[in-house]
Short mmCIF file of C-alpha atoms and ligand atoms in Angstrom, two decimals:
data_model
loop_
_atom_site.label_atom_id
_atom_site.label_comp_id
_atom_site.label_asym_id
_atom_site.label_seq_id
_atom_site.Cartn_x
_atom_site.Cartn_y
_atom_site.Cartn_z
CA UNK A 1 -105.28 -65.50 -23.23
CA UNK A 2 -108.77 -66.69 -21.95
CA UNK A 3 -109.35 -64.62 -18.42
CA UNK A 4 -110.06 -66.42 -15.38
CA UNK A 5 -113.87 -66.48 -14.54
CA UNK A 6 -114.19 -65.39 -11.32
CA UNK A 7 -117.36 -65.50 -8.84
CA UNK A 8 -117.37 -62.22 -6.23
CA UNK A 9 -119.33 -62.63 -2.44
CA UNK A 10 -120.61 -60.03 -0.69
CA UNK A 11 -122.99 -59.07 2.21
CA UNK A 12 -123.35 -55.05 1.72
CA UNK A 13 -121.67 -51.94 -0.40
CA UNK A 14 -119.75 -53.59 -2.54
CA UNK A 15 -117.02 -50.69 -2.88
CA UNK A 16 -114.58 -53.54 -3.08
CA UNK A 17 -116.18 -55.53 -6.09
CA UNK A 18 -116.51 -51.65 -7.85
CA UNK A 19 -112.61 -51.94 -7.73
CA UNK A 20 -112.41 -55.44 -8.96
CA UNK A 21 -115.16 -54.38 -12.13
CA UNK A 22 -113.45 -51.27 -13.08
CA UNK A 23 -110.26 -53.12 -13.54
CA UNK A 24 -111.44 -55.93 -15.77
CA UNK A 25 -112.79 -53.29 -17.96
CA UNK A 26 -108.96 -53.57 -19.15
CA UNK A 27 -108.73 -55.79 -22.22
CA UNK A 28 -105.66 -56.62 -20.96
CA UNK A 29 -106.71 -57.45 -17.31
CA UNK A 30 -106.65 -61.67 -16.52
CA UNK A 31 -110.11 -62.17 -15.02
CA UNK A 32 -113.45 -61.42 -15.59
CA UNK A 33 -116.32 -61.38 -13.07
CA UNK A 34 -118.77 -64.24 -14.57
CA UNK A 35 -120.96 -64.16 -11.10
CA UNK A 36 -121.75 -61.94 -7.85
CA UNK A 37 -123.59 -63.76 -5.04
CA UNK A 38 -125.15 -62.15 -1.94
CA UNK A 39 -126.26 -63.65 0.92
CA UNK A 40 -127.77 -60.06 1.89
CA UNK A 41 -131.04 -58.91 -0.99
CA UNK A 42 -131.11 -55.50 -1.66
CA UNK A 43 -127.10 -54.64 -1.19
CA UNK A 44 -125.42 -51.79 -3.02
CA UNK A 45 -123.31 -54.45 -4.63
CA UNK A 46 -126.01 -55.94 -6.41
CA UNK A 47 -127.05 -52.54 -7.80
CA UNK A 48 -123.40 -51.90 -8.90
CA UNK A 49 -123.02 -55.99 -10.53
CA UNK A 50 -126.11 -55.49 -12.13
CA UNK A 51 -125.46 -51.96 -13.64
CA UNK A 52 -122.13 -53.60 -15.17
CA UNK A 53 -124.29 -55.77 -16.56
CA UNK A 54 -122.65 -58.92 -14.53
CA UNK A 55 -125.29 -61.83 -13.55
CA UNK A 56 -126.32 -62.11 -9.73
CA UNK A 57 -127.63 -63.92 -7.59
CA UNK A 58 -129.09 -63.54 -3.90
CA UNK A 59 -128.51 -66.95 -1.67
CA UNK A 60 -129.72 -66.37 1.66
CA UNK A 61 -128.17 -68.25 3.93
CA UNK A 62 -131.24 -67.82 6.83
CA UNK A 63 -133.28 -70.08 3.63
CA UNK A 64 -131.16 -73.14 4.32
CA UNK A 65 -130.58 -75.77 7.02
CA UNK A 66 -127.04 -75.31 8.23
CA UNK A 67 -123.81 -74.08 7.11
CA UNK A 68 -123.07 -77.11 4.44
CA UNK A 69 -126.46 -76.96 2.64
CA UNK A 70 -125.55 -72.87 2.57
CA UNK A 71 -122.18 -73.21 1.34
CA UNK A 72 -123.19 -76.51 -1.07
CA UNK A 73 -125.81 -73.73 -2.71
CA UNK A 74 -123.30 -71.43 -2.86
CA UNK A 75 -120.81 -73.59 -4.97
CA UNK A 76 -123.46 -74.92 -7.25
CA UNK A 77 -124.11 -71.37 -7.90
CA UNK A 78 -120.63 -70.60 -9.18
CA UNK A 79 -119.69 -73.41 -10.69
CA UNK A 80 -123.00 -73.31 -12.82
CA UNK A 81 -121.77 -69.50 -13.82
CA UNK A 82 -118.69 -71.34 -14.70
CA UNK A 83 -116.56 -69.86 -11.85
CA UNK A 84 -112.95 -71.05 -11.31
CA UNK A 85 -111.64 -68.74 -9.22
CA UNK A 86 -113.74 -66.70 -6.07
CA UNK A 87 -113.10 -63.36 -4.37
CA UNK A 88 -115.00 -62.53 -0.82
CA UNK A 89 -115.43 -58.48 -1.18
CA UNK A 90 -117.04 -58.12 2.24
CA UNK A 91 -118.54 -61.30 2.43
CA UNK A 92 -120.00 -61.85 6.06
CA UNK A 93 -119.96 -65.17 6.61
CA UNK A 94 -117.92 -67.60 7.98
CA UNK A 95 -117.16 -70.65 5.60
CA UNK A 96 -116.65 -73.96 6.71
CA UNK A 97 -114.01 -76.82 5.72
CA UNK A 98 -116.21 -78.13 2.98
CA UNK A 99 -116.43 -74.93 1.02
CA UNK A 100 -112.97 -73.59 2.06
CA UNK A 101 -111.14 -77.25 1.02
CA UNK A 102 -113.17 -76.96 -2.27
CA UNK A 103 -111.87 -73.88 -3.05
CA UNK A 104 -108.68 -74.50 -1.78
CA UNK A 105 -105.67 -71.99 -3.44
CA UNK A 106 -109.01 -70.62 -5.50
CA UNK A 107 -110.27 -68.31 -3.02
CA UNK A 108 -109.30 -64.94 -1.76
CA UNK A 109 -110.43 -62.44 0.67
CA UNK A 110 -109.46 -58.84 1.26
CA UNK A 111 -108.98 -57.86 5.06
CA UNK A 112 -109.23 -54.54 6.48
CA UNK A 113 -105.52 -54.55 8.84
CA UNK A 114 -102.34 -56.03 8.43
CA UNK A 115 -102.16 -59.88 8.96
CA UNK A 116 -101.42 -61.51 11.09
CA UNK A 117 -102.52 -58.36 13.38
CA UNK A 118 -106.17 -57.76 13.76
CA UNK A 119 -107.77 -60.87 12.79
CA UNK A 120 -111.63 -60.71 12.63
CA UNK A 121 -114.00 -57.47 13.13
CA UNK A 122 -113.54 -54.00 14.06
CA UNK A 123 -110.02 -53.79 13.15
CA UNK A 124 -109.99 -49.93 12.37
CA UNK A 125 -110.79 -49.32 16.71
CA UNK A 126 -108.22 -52.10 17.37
CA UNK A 127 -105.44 -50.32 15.54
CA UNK A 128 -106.51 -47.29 16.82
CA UNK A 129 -106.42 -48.84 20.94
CA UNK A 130 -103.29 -50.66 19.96
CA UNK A 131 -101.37 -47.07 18.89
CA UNK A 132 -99.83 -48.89 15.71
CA UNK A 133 -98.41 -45.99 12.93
CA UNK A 134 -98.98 -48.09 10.29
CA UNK A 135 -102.18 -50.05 9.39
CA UNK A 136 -103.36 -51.41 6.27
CA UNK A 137 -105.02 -54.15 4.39
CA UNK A 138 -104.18 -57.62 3.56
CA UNK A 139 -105.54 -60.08 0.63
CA UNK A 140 -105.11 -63.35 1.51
CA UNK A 141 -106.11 -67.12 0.59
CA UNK A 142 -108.79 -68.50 2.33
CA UNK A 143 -108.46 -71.50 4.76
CA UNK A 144 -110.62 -72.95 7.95
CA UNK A 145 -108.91 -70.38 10.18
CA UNK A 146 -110.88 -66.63 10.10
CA UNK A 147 -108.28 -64.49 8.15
CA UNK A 148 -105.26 -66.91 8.90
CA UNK A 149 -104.60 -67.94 5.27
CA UNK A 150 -101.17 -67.23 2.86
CA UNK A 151 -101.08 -63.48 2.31
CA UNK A 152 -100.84 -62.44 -1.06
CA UNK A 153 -99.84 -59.09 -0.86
CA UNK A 154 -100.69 -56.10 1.29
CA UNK A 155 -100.92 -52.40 1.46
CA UNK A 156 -99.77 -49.94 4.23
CA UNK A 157 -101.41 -46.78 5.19
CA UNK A 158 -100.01 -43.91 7.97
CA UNK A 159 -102.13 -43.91 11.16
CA UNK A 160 -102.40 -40.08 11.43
CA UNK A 161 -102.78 -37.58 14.68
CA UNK A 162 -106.84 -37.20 15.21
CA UNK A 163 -108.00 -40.05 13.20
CA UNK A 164 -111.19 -41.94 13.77
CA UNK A 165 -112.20 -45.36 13.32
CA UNK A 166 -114.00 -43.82 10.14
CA UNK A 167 -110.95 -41.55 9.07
CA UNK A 168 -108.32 -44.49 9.09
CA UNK A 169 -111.21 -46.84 7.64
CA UNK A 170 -111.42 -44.24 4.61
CA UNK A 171 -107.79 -44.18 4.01
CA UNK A 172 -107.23 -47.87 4.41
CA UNK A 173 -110.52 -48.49 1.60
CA UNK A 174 -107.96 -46.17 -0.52
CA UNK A 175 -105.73 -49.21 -0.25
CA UNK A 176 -107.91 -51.81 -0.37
CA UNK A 177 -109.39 -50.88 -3.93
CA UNK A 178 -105.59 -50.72 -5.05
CA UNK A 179 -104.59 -53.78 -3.75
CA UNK A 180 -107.05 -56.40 -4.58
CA UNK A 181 -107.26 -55.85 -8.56
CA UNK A 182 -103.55 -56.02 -7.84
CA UNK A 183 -103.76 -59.32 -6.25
CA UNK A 184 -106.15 -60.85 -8.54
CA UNK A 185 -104.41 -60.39 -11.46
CA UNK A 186 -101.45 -61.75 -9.68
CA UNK A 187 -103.75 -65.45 -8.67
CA UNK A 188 -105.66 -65.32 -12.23
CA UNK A 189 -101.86 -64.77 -13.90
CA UNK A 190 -101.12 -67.98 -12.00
CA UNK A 191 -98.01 -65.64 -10.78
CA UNK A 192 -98.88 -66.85 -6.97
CA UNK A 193 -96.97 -69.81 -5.18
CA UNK A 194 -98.31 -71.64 -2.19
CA UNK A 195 -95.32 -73.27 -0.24
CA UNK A 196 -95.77 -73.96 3.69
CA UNK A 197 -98.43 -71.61 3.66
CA UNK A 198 -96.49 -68.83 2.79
CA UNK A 199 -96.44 -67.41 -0.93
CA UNK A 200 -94.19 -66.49 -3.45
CA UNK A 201 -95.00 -64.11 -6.10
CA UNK A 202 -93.40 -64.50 -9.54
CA UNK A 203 -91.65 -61.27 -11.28
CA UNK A 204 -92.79 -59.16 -8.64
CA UNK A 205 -91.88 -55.84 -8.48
CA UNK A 206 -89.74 -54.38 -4.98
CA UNK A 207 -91.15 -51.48 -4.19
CA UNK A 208 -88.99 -49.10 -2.30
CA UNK A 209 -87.38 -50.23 1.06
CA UNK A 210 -88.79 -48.53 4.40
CA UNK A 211 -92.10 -46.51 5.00
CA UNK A 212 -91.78 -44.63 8.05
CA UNK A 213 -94.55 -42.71 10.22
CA UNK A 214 -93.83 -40.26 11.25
CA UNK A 215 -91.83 -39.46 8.41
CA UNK A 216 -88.45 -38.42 9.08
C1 DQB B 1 -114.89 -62.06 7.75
C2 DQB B 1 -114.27 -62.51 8.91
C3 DQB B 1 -115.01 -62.73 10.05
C4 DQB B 1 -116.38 -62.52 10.06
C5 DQB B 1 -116.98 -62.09 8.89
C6 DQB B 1 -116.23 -61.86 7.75
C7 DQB B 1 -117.17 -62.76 11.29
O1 DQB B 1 -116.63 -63.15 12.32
N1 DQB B 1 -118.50 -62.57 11.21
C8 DQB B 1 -119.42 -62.80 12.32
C9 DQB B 1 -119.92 -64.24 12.30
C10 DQB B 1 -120.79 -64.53 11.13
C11 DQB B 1 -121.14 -66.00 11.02
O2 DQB B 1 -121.76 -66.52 11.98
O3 DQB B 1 -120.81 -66.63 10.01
N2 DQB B 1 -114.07 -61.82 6.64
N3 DQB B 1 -114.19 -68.07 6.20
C12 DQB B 1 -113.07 -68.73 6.50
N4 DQB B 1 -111.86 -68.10 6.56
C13 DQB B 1 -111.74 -66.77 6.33
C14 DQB B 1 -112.93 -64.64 5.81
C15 DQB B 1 -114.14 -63.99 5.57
C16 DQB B 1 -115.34 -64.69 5.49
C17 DQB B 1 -115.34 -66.06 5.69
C18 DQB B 1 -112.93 -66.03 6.02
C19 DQB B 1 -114.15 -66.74 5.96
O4 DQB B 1 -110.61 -66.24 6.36
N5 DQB B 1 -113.14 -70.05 6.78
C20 DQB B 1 -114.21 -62.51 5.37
C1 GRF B 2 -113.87 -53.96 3.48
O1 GRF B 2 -113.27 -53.16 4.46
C2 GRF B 2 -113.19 -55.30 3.40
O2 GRF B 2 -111.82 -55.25 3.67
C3 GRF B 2 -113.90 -56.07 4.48
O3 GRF B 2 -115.23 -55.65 4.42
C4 GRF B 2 -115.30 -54.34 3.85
C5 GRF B 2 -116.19 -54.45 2.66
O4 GRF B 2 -116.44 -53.21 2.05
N1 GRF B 2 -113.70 -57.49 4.29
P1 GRF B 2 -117.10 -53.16 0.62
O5 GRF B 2 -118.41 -53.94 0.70
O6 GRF B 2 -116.16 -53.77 -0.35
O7 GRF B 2 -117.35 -51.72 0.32
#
């Protein structure tokens, strides 16, 4: 099977694309990464693109006028790589209508809590104000909405006795570098229905029935 050409966006570390390149080092794995695009120069994600020898390229978004001449760079960009599919891995900006209605069903994000709690920043100190036991990540498709669109699948971590903003974020990255190779090959195996903006998945696996913190 041909794999899915997918463009990555980022802003910073880039631990997230690091999950997404070690898993389509798999012959077997659906996509490959034809593109990352920063919007930040000098990120660790561009060192870690470049090192797997995956092109790049830095789009600043303070070098254009507006949000649509931004986001119209940022589609030339992929679709001249050849991109048909895109990934935010801690991309910082917002997108507009124009981008996100191009992309529509194309584009994915990965989201530090469980949607629909936590929308938007700082979601580790959230969980931790709210008291929630169970926190975890969320990949999800894009639409105008910040972190509103049809979730894909997600991943639950324990909230634990002494954590930290930092000690939950750790455990929760854990997740996140599990769950969005998952979720990509899921999209690029064209194994992900959009109904009513809720998905289905096709032939996915249950996993087992109740996770429970504190554990009984
Ligand atoms: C993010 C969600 C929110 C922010 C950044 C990333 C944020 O509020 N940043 C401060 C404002 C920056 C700015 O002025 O642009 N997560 N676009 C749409 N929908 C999304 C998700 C992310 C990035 C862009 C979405 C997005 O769900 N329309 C990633
Ligand atoms: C992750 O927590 C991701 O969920 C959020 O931004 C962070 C990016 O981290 N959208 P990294 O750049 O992938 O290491």
């Amino acid at each position: 099977m041909p794999r899915v050409k997918t463009g990555v966006l980022i802003s910073g570390r880039g631990s997230n694309l690091q999950a997404l390149i070690d898993a389509c080092a798999a012959p077997d794995y659906p996509a490959e990464i034809v593109l990352v695009v920063s919007n930040a120069p000098d990120v660790q994600g561009l060192e870690r693109a470049a090192r797997a020898g995956i092109a790049t390229a830095v789009i600043p978004h303070r070098d254009f006028d507006g949000r649509a001449a931004f986001e119209d760079a940022l589609t030339q960009t992929l679709e001249a790589a050849g991109a048909g599919l895109v990934c935010l891995a801690g991309f910082m900006r917002v997108l507009t209508e124009g981008f996100v209605g191009h992309w529509r069903d194309r584009l994915i994000n990965i989201h530090p809590s469980l949607l629909p709690a936590f929308p938007g920043l700082d979601t580790h100190n959230r969980a931790l104000a709210a008291g929630v036991k169970l926190h975890g990540c969320s990949v999800h498709y894009v639409r105008e909405g910040v972190d509103a669109g049809p979730i894909i699948g997600q991943a639950a971590v324990p909230v634990l006795d002494g954590d930290t903003a930092e000690s939950l974020a750790a455990r929760v990255l854990e997740a996140e570098h599990r769950l969005f190779p998952l979720c990509l090959r899921l999209v690029a195996e064209g194994r992900v229905q959009v109904a009513g903006e809720v998905t289905r998945i096709e032939g996915g696996a249950a996993p087992g029935p109740v996770l429970i913190n504190p554990a009984p």
